[in-house]
């Protein structure tokens, strides 16, 4: 099963939308680790850089879906929810997506 999730900050209404087959909290911690390590190549940094001590961030599970529906559902939520900061292109094929963003 895949969890579609969002990461937001208490300071504004911008959010990052992602998906994971892992525990969403573990994936959230990976976002924080990547940011702390200086990896600014992912869209979630736009949310994480606002944080003072990580306690001002929020993780929300949006939906659970089958792996085969992952791209469709994540793309839907990115296009539907307001103030999404994601920058990657979902028109790319799955192989390109996996190589660049996983």
PDB file of N, CA and C in Angstrom:
ATOM      1  N   UNK A   1       0.835  -1.184   0.000  1.00  0.00           N
ATOM      2  CA  UNK A   1       0.000   0.000   0.000  1.00  0.00           C
ATOM      3  C   UNK A   1       0.880   1.249   0.000  1.00  0.00           C
ATOM      4  N   UNK A   2       0.376   2.289  -0.605  1.00  0.00           N
ATOM      5  CA  UNK A   2       1.066   3.570  -0.739  1.00  0.00           C
ATOM      6  C   UNK A   2       0.295   4.625   0.039  1.00  0.00           C
ATOM      7  N   UNK A   3       1.022   5.447   0.760  1.00  0.00           N
ATOM      8  CA  UNK A   3       0.406   6.561   1.466  1.00  0.00           C
ATOM      9  C   UNK A   3       0.761   7.853   0.735  1.00  0.00           C
ATOM     10  N   UNK A   4      -0.250   8.623   0.396  1.00  0.00           N
ATOM     11  CA  UNK A   4      -0.063   9.967  -0.137  1.00  0.00           C
ATOM     12  C   UNK A   4      -0.102  10.888   1.083  1.00  0.00           C
ATOM     13  N   UNK A   5       0.896  11.760   1.228  1.00  0.00           N
ATOM     14  CA  UNK A   5       0.997  12.582   2.437  1.00  0.00           C
ATOM     15  C   UNK A   5       1.349  14.012   2.075  1.00  0.00           C
ATOM     16  N   UNK A   6       1.187  14.900   3.049  1.00  0.00           N
ATOM     17  CA  UNK A   6       1.630  16.281   2.875  1.00  0.00           C
ATOM     18  C   UNK A   6       2.486  16.690   4.064  1.00  0.00           C
ATOM     19  N   UNK A   7       3.417  17.594   3.793  1.00  0.00           N
ATOM     20  CA  UNK A   7       4.232  18.212   4.832  1.00  0.00           C
ATOM     21  C   UNK A   7       3.960  19.703   4.754  1.00  0.00           C
ATOM     22  N   UNK A   8       3.648  20.281   5.901  1.00  0.00           N
ATOM     23  CA  UNK A   8       3.382  21.714   5.948  1.00  0.00           C
ATOM     24  C   UNK A   8       4.045  22.341   7.156  1.00  0.00           C
ATOM     25  N   UNK A   9       3.964  23.638   7.213  1.00  0.00           N
ATOM     26  CA  UNK A   9       4.530  24.408   8.310  1.00  0.00           C
ATOM     27  C   UNK A   9       3.404  25.174   8.988  1.00  0.00           C
ATOM     28  N   UNK A  10       3.561  25.471  10.253  1.00  0.00           N
ATOM     29  CA  UNK A  10       2.537  26.251  10.954  1.00  0.00           C
ATOM     30  C   UNK A  10       2.581  27.722  10.552  1.00  0.00           C
ATOM     31  N   UNK A  11       3.605  28.136   9.811  1.00  0.00           N
ATOM     32  CA  UNK A  11       3.797  29.543   9.487  1.00  0.00           C
ATOM     33  C   UNK A  11       3.007  30.030   8.285  1.00  0.00           C
ATOM     34  N   UNK A  12       2.591  29.121   7.406  1.00  0.00           N
ATOM     35  CA  UNK A  12       1.777  29.506   6.259  1.00  0.00           C
ATOM     36  C   UNK A  12       1.026  28.277   5.759  1.00  0.00           C
ATOM     37  N   UNK A  13       0.357  28.414   4.638  1.00  0.00           N
ATOM     38  CA  UNK A  13      -0.461  27.303   4.148  1.00  0.00           C
ATOM     39  C   UNK A  13       0.154  26.560   2.972  1.00  0.00           C
ATOM     40  N   UNK A  14       1.442  26.763   2.686  1.00  0.00           N
ATOM     41  CA  UNK A  14       2.100  25.996   1.642  1.00  0.00           C
ATOM     42  C   UNK A  14       2.333  24.564   2.124  1.00  0.00           C
ATOM     43  N   UNK A  15       2.243  23.616   1.179  1.00  0.00           N
ATOM     44  CA  UNK A  15       2.474  22.210   1.520  1.00  0.00           C
ATOM     45  C   UNK A  15       3.289  21.527   0.421  1.00  0.00           C
ATOM     46  N   UNK A  16       3.951  20.474   0.821  1.00  0.00           N
ATOM     47  CA  UNK A  16       4.618  19.564  -0.095  1.00  0.00           C
ATOM     48  C   UNK A  16       3.794  18.286  -0.090  1.00  0.00           C
ATOM     49  N   UNK A  17       3.537  17.699  -1.252  1.00  0.00           N
ATOM     50  CA  UNK A  17       2.790  16.449  -1.361  1.00  0.00           C
ATOM     51  C   UNK A  17       3.739  15.368  -1.852  1.00  0.00           C
ATOM     52  N   UNK A  18       3.727  14.224  -1.169  1.00  0.00           N
ATOM     53  CA  UNK A  18       4.564  13.107  -1.560  1.00  0.00           C
ATOM     54  C   UNK A  18       3.841  11.792  -1.408  1.00  0.00           C
ATOM     55  N   UNK A  19       4.531  10.721  -1.742  1.00  0.00           N
ATOM     56  CA  UNK A  19       3.964   9.381  -1.576  1.00  0.00           C
ATOM     57  C   UNK A  19       5.075   8.454  -1.115  1.00  0.00           C
ATOM     58  N   UNK A  20       4.682   7.418  -0.386  1.00  0.00           N
ATOM     59  CA  UNK A  20       5.667   6.470   0.114  1.00  0.00           C
ATOM     60  C   UNK A  20       5.035   5.106   0.342  1.00  0.00           C
ATOM     61  N   UNK A  21       5.862   4.078   0.198  1.00  0.00           N
ATOM     62  CA  UNK A  21       5.433   2.731   0.554  1.00  0.00           C
ATOM     63  C   UNK A  21       5.900   2.415   1.974  1.00  0.00           C
ATOM     64  N   UNK A  22       6.687   3.336   2.552  1.00  0.00           N
ATOM     65  CA  UNK A  22       7.195   3.178   3.913  1.00  0.00           C
ATOM     66  C   UNK A  22       6.206   3.752   4.916  1.00  0.00           C
ATOM     67  N   UNK A  23       6.545   3.642   6.161  1.00  0.00           N
ATOM     68  CA  UNK A  23       5.806   4.337   7.192  1.00  0.00           C
ATOM     69  C   UNK A  23       5.940   5.841   6.916  1.00  0.00           C
ATOM     70  N   UNK A  24       4.838   6.596   6.844  1.00  0.00           N
ATOM     71  CA  UNK A  24       4.933   8.029   6.525  1.00  0.00           C
ATOM     72  C   UNK A  24       5.831   8.811   7.489  1.00  0.00           C
ATOM     73  N   UNK A  25       5.834   8.442   8.758  1.00  0.00           N
ATOM     74  CA  UNK A  25       6.690   9.144   9.707  1.00  0.00           C
ATOM     75  C   UNK A  25       8.166   8.910   9.366  1.00  0.00           C
ATOM     76  N   UNK A  26       8.519   7.686   8.983  1.00  0.00           N
ATOM     77  CA  UNK A  26       9.900   7.389   8.595  1.00  0.00           C
ATOM     78  C   UNK A  26      10.279   8.200   7.365  1.00  0.00           C
ATOM     79  N   UNK A  27       9.381   8.292   6.404  1.00  0.00           N
ATOM     80  CA  UNK A  27       9.658   9.078   5.190  1.00  0.00           C
ATOM     81  C   UNK A  27       9.809  10.556   5.542  1.00  0.00           C
ATOM     82  N   UNK A  28       8.998  11.052   6.456  1.00  0.00           N
ATOM     83  CA  UNK A  28       9.093  12.432   6.926  1.00  0.00           C
ATOM     84  C   UNK A  28      10.475  12.679   7.545  1.00  0.00           C
ATOM     85  N   UNK A  29      10.942  11.746   8.333  1.00  0.00           N
ATOM     86  CA  UNK A  29      12.273  11.866   8.943  1.00  0.00           C
ATOM     87  C   UNK A  29      13.366  11.866   7.873  1.00  0.00           C
ATOM     88  N   UNK A  30      13.170  11.118   6.797  1.00  0.00           N
ATOM     89  CA  UNK A  30      14.134  11.129   5.695  1.00  0.00           C
ATOM     90  C   UNK A  30      14.177  12.503   5.027  1.00  0.00           C
ATOM     91  N   UNK A  31      13.024  13.139   4.867  1.00  0.00           N
ATOM     92  CA  UNK A  31      12.991  14.501   4.325  1.00  0.00           C
ATOM     93  C   UNK A  31      13.818  15.431   5.217  1.00  0.00           C
ATOM     94  N   UNK A  32      13.618  15.328   6.525  1.00  0.00           N
ATOM     95  CA  UNK A  32      14.350  16.191   7.455  1.00  0.00           C
ATOM     96  C   UNK A  32      15.847  15.904   7.399  1.00  0.00           C
ATOM     97  N   UNK A  33      16.220  14.637   7.331  1.00  0.00           N
ATOM     98  CA  UNK A  33      17.636  14.264   7.251  1.00  0.00           C
ATOM     99  C   UNK A  33      18.266  14.813   5.972  1.00  0.00           C
ATOM    100  N   UNK A  34      17.580  14.633   4.841  1.00  0.00           N
ATOM    101  CA  UNK A  34      18.112  15.131   3.566  1.00  0.00           C
ATOM    102  C   UNK A  34      18.294  16.640   3.609  1.00  0.00           C
ATOM    103  N   UNK A  35      17.341  17.348   4.182  1.00  0.00           N
ATOM    104  CA  UNK A  35      17.455  18.797   4.290  1.00  0.00           C
ATOM    105  C   UNK A  35      18.639  19.180   5.185  1.00  0.00           C
ATOM    106  N   UNK A  36      18.753  18.516   6.333  1.00  0.00           N
ATOM    107  CA  UNK A  36      19.838  18.804   7.267  1.00  0.00           C
ATOM    108  C   UNK A  36      21.207  18.502   6.658  1.00  0.00           C
ATOM    109  N   UNK A  37      21.236  17.559   5.724  1.00  0.00           N
ATOM    110  CA  UNK A  37      22.488  17.181   5.062  1.00  0.00           C
ATOM    111  C   UNK A  37      22.835  18.108   3.900  1.00  0.00           C
ATOM    112  N   UNK A  38      21.987  19.082   3.652  1.00  0.00           N
ATOM    113  CA  UNK A  38      22.260  20.048   2.589  1.00  0.00           C
ATOM    114  C   UNK A  38      21.696  19.691   1.233  1.00  0.00           C
ATOM    115  N   UNK A  39      20.830  18.678   1.166  1.00  0.00           N
ATOM    116  CA  UNK A  39      20.227  18.298  -0.103  1.00  0.00           C
ATOM    117  C   UNK A  39      19.036  19.217  -0.376  1.00  0.00           C
ATOM    118  N   UNK A  40      19.263  20.210  -1.204  1.00  0.00           N
ATOM    119  CA  UNK A  40      18.204  21.164  -1.527  1.00  0.00           C
ATOM    120  C   UNK A  40      17.609  20.907  -2.904  1.00  0.00           C
ATOM    121  N   UNK A  41      17.837  19.719  -3.430  1.00  0.00           N
ATOM    122  CA  UNK A  41      17.371  19.403  -4.777  1.00  0.00           C
ATOM    123  C   UNK A  41      15.949  18.858  -4.803  1.00  0.00           C
ATOM    124  N   UNK A  42      15.320  18.745  -3.647  1.00  0.00           N
ATOM    125  CA  UNK A  42      13.952  18.242  -3.599  1.00  0.00           C
ATOM    126  C   UNK A  42      12.999  19.368  -3.197  1.00  0.00           C
ATOM    127  N   UNK A  43      11.756  19.250  -3.617  1.00  0.00           N
ATOM    128  CA  UNK A  43      10.772  20.302  -3.379  1.00  0.00           C
ATOM    129  C   UNK A  43      10.448  20.528  -1.904  1.00  0.00           C
ATOM    130  N   UNK A  44      10.602  19.509  -1.079  1.00  0.00           N
ATOM    131  CA  UNK A  44      10.210  19.653   0.329  1.00  0.00           C
ATOM    132  C   UNK A  44      11.063  20.672   1.076  1.00  0.00           C
ATOM    133  N   UNK A  45      12.241  21.036   0.566  1.00  0.00           N
ATOM    134  CA  UNK A  45      13.084  22.011   1.260  1.00  0.00           C
ATOM    135  C   UNK A  45      12.357  23.344   1.414  1.00  0.00           C
ATOM    136  N   UNK A  46      11.436  23.656   0.496  1.00  0.00           N
ATOM    137  CA  UNK A  46      10.696  24.915   0.567  1.00  0.00           C
ATOM    138  C   UNK A  46       9.844  24.991   1.830  1.00  0.00           C
ATOM    139  N   UNK A  47       9.462  23.843   2.355  1.00  0.00           N
ATOM    140  CA  UNK A  47       8.703  23.791   3.605  1.00  0.00           C
ATOM    141  C   UNK A  47       9.668  23.669   4.783  1.00  0.00           C
ATOM    142  N   UNK A  48      10.626  22.774   4.662  1.00  0.00           N
ATOM    143  CA  UNK A  48      11.524  22.471   5.781  1.00  0.00           C
ATOM    144  C   UNK A  48      12.375  23.663   6.202  1.00  0.00           C
ATOM    145  N   UNK A  49      12.734  24.537   5.283  1.00  0.00           N
ATOM    146  CA  UNK A  49      13.605  25.660   5.653  1.00  0.00           C
ATOM    147  C   UNK A  49      12.902  26.665   6.558  1.00  0.00           C
ATOM    148  N   UNK A  50      11.588  26.603   6.630  1.00  0.00           N
ATOM    149  CA  UNK A  50      10.831  27.507   7.499  1.00  0.00           C
ATOM    150  C   UNK A  50      10.871  27.066   8.953  1.00  0.00           C
ATOM    151  N   UNK A  51      11.262  25.829   9.184  1.00  0.00           N
ATOM    152  CA  UNK A  51      11.203  25.242  10.519  1.00  0.00           C
ATOM    153  C   UNK A  51      12.321  25.759  11.417  1.00  0.00           C
ATOM    154  N   UNK A  52      11.983  25.989  12.668  1.00  0.00           N
ATOM    155  CA  UNK A  52      12.978  26.390  13.651  1.00  0.00           C
ATOM    156  C   UNK A  52      13.526  25.191  14.426  1.00  0.00           C
ATOM    157  N   UNK A  53      12.667  24.215  14.714  1.00  0.00           N
ATOM    158  CA  UNK A  53      13.122  23.048  15.490  1.00  0.00           C
ATOM    159  C   UNK A  53      12.334  21.782  15.156  1.00  0.00           C
ATOM    160  N   UNK A  54      11.770  21.698  13.979  1.00  0.00           N
ATOM    161  CA  UNK A  54      10.991  20.566  13.468  1.00  0.00           C
ATOM    162  C   UNK A  54       9.627  20.425  14.144  1.00  0.00           C
ATOM    163  N   UNK A  55       9.431  20.970  15.328  1.00  0.00           N
ATOM    164  CA  UNK A  55       8.132  20.820  15.991  1.00  0.00           C
ATOM    165  C   UNK A  55       7.063  21.696  15.343  1.00  0.00           C
ATOM    166  N   UNK A  56       7.475  22.614  14.499  1.00  0.00           N
ATOM    167  CA  UNK A  56       6.525  23.505  13.841  1.00  0.00           C
ATOM    168  C   UNK A  56       6.112  22.997  12.459  1.00  0.00           C
ATOM    169  N   UNK A  57       6.468  21.749  12.161  1.00  0.00           N
ATOM    170  CA  UNK A  57       6.056  21.111  10.918  1.00  0.00           C
ATOM    171  C   UNK A  57       4.897  20.161  11.183  1.00  0.00           C
ATOM    172  N   UNK A  58       4.120  19.908  10.161  1.00  0.00           N
ATOM    173  CA  UNK A  58       3.011  18.955  10.308  1.00  0.00           C
ATOM    174  C   UNK A  58       3.036  17.960   9.154  1.00  0.00           C
ATOM    175  N   UNK A  59       2.783  16.732   9.481  1.00  0.00           N
ATOM    176  CA  UNK A  59       2.683  15.646   8.512  1.00  0.00           C
ATOM    177  C   UNK A  59       1.240  15.181   8.513  1.00  0.00           C
ATOM    178  N   UNK A  60       0.633  15.126   7.347  1.00  0.00           N
ATOM    179  CA  UNK A  60      -0.748  14.658   7.243  1.00  0.00           C
ATOM    180  C   UNK A  60      -0.832  13.565   6.188  1.00  0.00           C
ATOM    181  N   UNK A  61      -1.507  12.487   6.525  1.00  0.00           N
ATOM    182  CA  UNK A  61      -1.784  11.426   5.559  1.00  0.00           C
ATOM    183  C   UNK A  61      -3.054  11.809   4.810  1.00  0.00           C
ATOM    184  N   UNK A  62      -2.953  11.871   3.501  1.00  0.00           N
ATOM    185  CA  UNK A  62      -4.079  12.303   2.671  1.00  0.00           C
ATOM    186  C   UNK A  62      -4.918  11.118   2.222  1.00  0.00           C
ATOM    187  N   UNK A  63      -4.237  10.067   1.759  1.00  0.00           N
ATOM    188  CA  UNK A  63      -4.952   8.933   1.173  1.00  0.00           C
ATOM    189  C   UNK A  63      -4.024   7.726   1.116  1.00  0.00           C
ATOM    190  N   UNK A  64      -4.618   6.552   1.123  1.00  0.00           N
ATOM    191  CA  UNK A  64      -3.882   5.306   0.933  1.00  0.00           C
ATOM    192  C   UNK A  64      -4.397   4.681  -0.357  1.00  0.00           C
ATOM    193  N   UNK A  65      -3.453   4.201  -1.178  1.00  0.00           N
ATOM    194  CA  UNK A  65      -3.855   3.627  -2.458  1.00  0.00           C
ATOM    195  C   UNK A  65      -2.960   2.438  -2.805  1.00  0.00           C
ATOM    196  N   UNK A  66      -3.293   1.769  -3.863  1.00  0.00           N
ATOM    197  CA  UNK A  66      -2.488   0.668  -4.375  1.00  0.00           C
ATOM    198  C   UNK A  66      -1.272   1.243  -5.098  1.00  0.00           C
ATOM    199  N   UNK A  67      -0.200   0.469  -5.145  1.00  0.00           N
ATOM    200  CA  UNK A  67       1.017   0.909  -5.809  1.00  0.00           C
ATOM    201  C   UNK A  67       0.761   1.253  -7.273  1.00  0.00           C
ATOM    202  N   UNK A  68      -0.093   0.509  -7.923  1.00  0.00           N
ATOM    203  CA  UNK A  68      -0.369   0.746  -9.341  1.00  0.00           C
ATOM    204  C   UNK A  68      -1.059   2.094  -9.589  1.00  0.00           C
ATOM    205  N   UNK A  69      -1.664   2.677  -8.551  1.00  0.00           N
ATOM    206  CA  UNK A  69      -2.361   3.958  -8.672  1.00  0.00           C
ATOM    207  C   UNK A  69      -1.554   5.132  -8.123  1.00  0.00           C
ATOM    208  N   UNK A  70      -0.354   4.865  -7.675  1.00  0.00           N
ATOM    209  CA  UNK A  70       0.458   5.866  -6.975  1.00  0.00           C
ATOM    210  C   UNK A  70       0.610   7.173  -7.753  1.00  0.00           C
ATOM    211  N   UNK A  71       1.088   7.097  -8.977  1.00  0.00           N
ATOM    212  CA  UNK A  71       1.345   8.307  -9.754  1.00  0.00           C
ATOM    213  C   UNK A  71       0.061   9.082 -10.018  1.00  0.00           C
ATOM    214  N   UNK A  72      -0.996   8.366 -10.333  1.00  0.00           N
ATOM    215  CA  UNK A  72      -2.269   9.015 -10.623  1.00  0.00           C
ATOM    216  C   UNK A  72      -2.784   9.790  -9.405  1.00  0.00           C
ATOM    217  N   UNK A  73      -2.747   9.155  -8.241  1.00  0.00           N
ATOM    218  CA  UNK A  73      -3.264   9.795  -7.031  1.00  0.00           C
ATOM    219  C   UNK A  73      -2.376  10.946  -6.552  1.00  0.00           C
ATOM    220  N   UNK A  74      -1.069  10.728  -6.589  1.00  0.00           N
ATOM    221  CA  UNK A  74      -0.174  11.810  -6.153  1.00  0.00           C
ATOM    222  C   UNK A  74      -0.319  13.024  -7.075  1.00  0.00           C
ATOM    223  N   UNK A  75      -0.351  12.775  -8.370  1.00  0.00           N
ATOM    224  CA  UNK A  75      -0.532  13.859  -9.333  1.00  0.00           C
ATOM    225  C   UNK A  75      -1.870  14.574  -9.092  1.00  0.00           C
ATOM    226  N   UNK A  76      -2.918  13.810  -8.835  1.00  0.00           N
ATOM    227  CA  UNK A  76      -4.225  14.403  -8.561  1.00  0.00           C
ATOM    228  C   UNK A  76      -4.158  15.371  -7.378  1.00  0.00           C
ATOM    229  N   UNK A  77      -3.548  14.929  -6.278  1.00  0.00           N
ATOM    230  CA  UNK A  77      -3.497  15.775  -5.083  1.00  0.00           C
ATOM    231  C   UNK A  77      -2.605  16.991  -5.292  1.00  0.00           C
ATOM    232  N   UNK A  78      -1.524  16.841  -6.035  1.00  0.00           N
ATOM    233  CA  UNK A  78      -0.658  17.988  -6.319  1.00  0.00           C
ATOM    234  C   UNK A  78      -1.426  19.041  -7.118  1.00  0.00           C
ATOM    235  N   UNK A  79      -2.235  18.594  -8.056  1.00  0.00           N
ATOM    236  CA  UNK A  79      -2.997  19.535  -8.877  1.00  0.00           C
ATOM    237  C   UNK A  79      -4.231  20.080  -8.159  1.00  0.00           C
ATOM    238  N   UNK A  80      -4.770  19.334  -7.187  1.00  0.00           N
ATOM    239  CA  UNK A  80      -6.032  19.704  -6.555  1.00  0.00           C
ATOM    240  C   UNK A  80      -5.864  20.583  -5.318  1.00  0.00           C
ATOM    241  N   UNK A  81      -4.903  20.253  -4.473  1.00  0.00           N
ATOM    242  CA  UNK A  81      -4.736  20.999  -3.230  1.00  0.00           C
ATOM    243  C   UNK A  81      -4.135  22.380  -3.497  1.00  0.00           C
ATOM    244  N   UNK A  82      -4.523  23.368  -2.702  1.00  0.00           N
ATOM    245  CA  UNK A  82      -3.961  24.710  -2.892  1.00  0.00           C
ATOM    246  C   UNK A  82      -2.558  24.821  -2.290  1.00  0.00           C
ATOM    247  N   UNK A  83      -1.776  25.718  -2.826  1.00  0.00           N
ATOM    248  CA  UNK A  83      -0.472  26.102  -2.279  1.00  0.00           C
ATOM    249  C   UNK A  83       0.536  24.950  -2.208  1.00  0.00           C
ATOM    250  N   UNK A  84       0.545  24.096  -3.221  1.00  0.00           N
ATOM    251  CA  UNK A  84       1.499  22.981  -3.282  1.00  0.00           C
ATOM    252  C   UNK A  84       2.801  23.489  -3.898  1.00  0.00           C
ATOM    253  N   UNK A  85       3.936  23.154  -3.262  1.00  0.00           N
ATOM    254  CA  UNK A  85       5.244  23.651  -3.706  1.00  0.00           C
ATOM    255  C   UNK A  85       6.004  22.663  -4.586  1.00  0.00           C
ATOM    256  N   UNK A  86       5.465  21.504  -4.832  1.00  0.00           N
ATOM    257  CA  UNK A  86       6.156  20.496  -5.653  1.00  0.00           C
ATOM    258  C   UNK A  86       6.538  21.082  -7.003  1.00  0.00           C
ATOM    259  N   UNK A  87       7.744  20.723  -7.466  1.00  0.00           N
ATOM    260  CA  UNK A  87       8.223  21.268  -8.733  1.00  0.00           C
ATOM    261  C   UNK A  87       8.489  20.208  -9.788  1.00  0.00           C
ATOM    262  N   UNK A  88       8.465  18.917  -9.455  1.00  0.00           N
ATOM    263  CA  UNK A  88       8.798  17.928 -10.467  1.00  0.00           C
ATOM    264  C   UNK A  88       7.657  17.718 -11.446  1.00  0.00           C
ATOM    265  N   UNK A  89       8.009  17.174 -12.583  1.00  0.00           N
ATOM    266  CA  UNK A  89       7.098  17.036 -13.703  1.00  0.00           C
ATOM    267  C   UNK A  89       6.522  15.619 -13.756  1.00  0.00           C
ATOM    268  N   UNK A  90       5.228  15.499 -13.515  1.00  0.00           N
ATOM    269  CA  UNK A  90       4.596  14.186 -13.539  1.00  0.00           C
ATOM    270  C   UNK A  90       4.287  13.694 -14.932  1.00  0.00           C
ATOM    271  N   UNK A  91       4.552  14.506 -15.924  1.00  0.00           N
ATOM    272  CA  UNK A  91       4.349  14.043 -17.287  1.00  0.00           C
ATOM    273  C   UNK A  91       5.503  13.140 -17.710  1.00  0.00           C
ATOM    274  N   UNK A  92       6.586  13.142 -16.949  1.00  0.00           N
ATOM    275  CA  UNK A  92       7.717  12.250 -17.238  1.00  0.00           C
ATOM    276  C   UNK A  92       7.290  10.807 -16.971  1.00  0.00           C
ATOM    277  N   UNK A  93       7.963   9.879 -17.612  1.00  0.00           N
ATOM    278  CA  UNK A  93       7.599   8.484 -17.385  1.00  0.00           C
ATOM    279  C   UNK A  93       8.066   8.008 -16.008  1.00  0.00           C
ATOM    280  N   UNK A  94       7.568   6.884 -15.571  1.00  0.00           N
ATOM    281  CA  UNK A  94       7.844   6.356 -14.236  1.00  0.00           C
ATOM    282  C   UNK A  94       9.336   6.102 -14.024  1.00  0.00           C
ATOM    283  N   UNK A  95      10.036   5.612 -15.010  1.00  0.00           N
ATOM    284  CA  UNK A  95      11.472   5.338 -14.866  1.00  0.00           C
ATOM    285  C   UNK A  95      12.227   6.636 -14.556  1.00  0.00           C
ATOM    286  N   UNK A  96      11.947   7.698 -15.287  1.00  0.00           N
ATOM    287  CA  UNK A  96      12.593   8.983 -15.047  1.00  0.00           C
ATOM    288  C   UNK A  96      12.261   9.477 -13.641  1.00  0.00           C
ATOM    289  N   UNK A  97      11.013   9.365 -13.255  1.00  0.00           N
ATOM    290  CA  UNK A  97      10.583   9.785 -11.915  1.00  0.00           C
ATOM    291  C   UNK A  97      11.378   9.049 -10.850  1.00  0.00           C
ATOM    292  N   UNK A  98      11.465   7.737 -10.969  1.00  0.00           N
ATOM    293  CA  UNK A  98      12.179   6.950  -9.967  1.00  0.00           C
ATOM    294  C   UNK A  98      13.663   7.299  -9.911  1.00  0.00           C
ATOM    295  N   UNK A  99      14.283   7.505 -11.035  1.00  0.00           N
ATOM    296  CA  UNK A  99      15.704   7.844 -11.068  1.00  0.00           C
ATOM    297  C   UNK A  99      15.969   9.204 -10.444  1.00  0.00           C
ATOM    298  N   UNK A 100      15.114  10.164 -10.674  1.00  0.00           N
ATOM    299  CA  UNK A 100      15.365  11.537 -10.235  1.00  0.00           C
ATOM    300  C   UNK A 100      14.862  11.835  -8.834  1.00  0.00           C
ATOM    301  N   UNK A 101      13.793  11.206  -8.380  1.00  0.00           N
ATOM    302  CA  UNK A 101      13.155  11.653  -7.151  1.00  0.00           C
ATOM    303  C   UNK A 101      13.031  10.627  -6.049  1.00  0.00           C
ATOM    304  N   UNK A 102      13.522   9.428  -6.257  1.00  0.00           N
ATOM    305  CA  UNK A 102      13.408   8.420  -5.194  1.00  0.00           C
ATOM    306  C   UNK A 102      14.751   8.179  -4.573  1.00  0.00           C
TER     307      UNK A 102
END
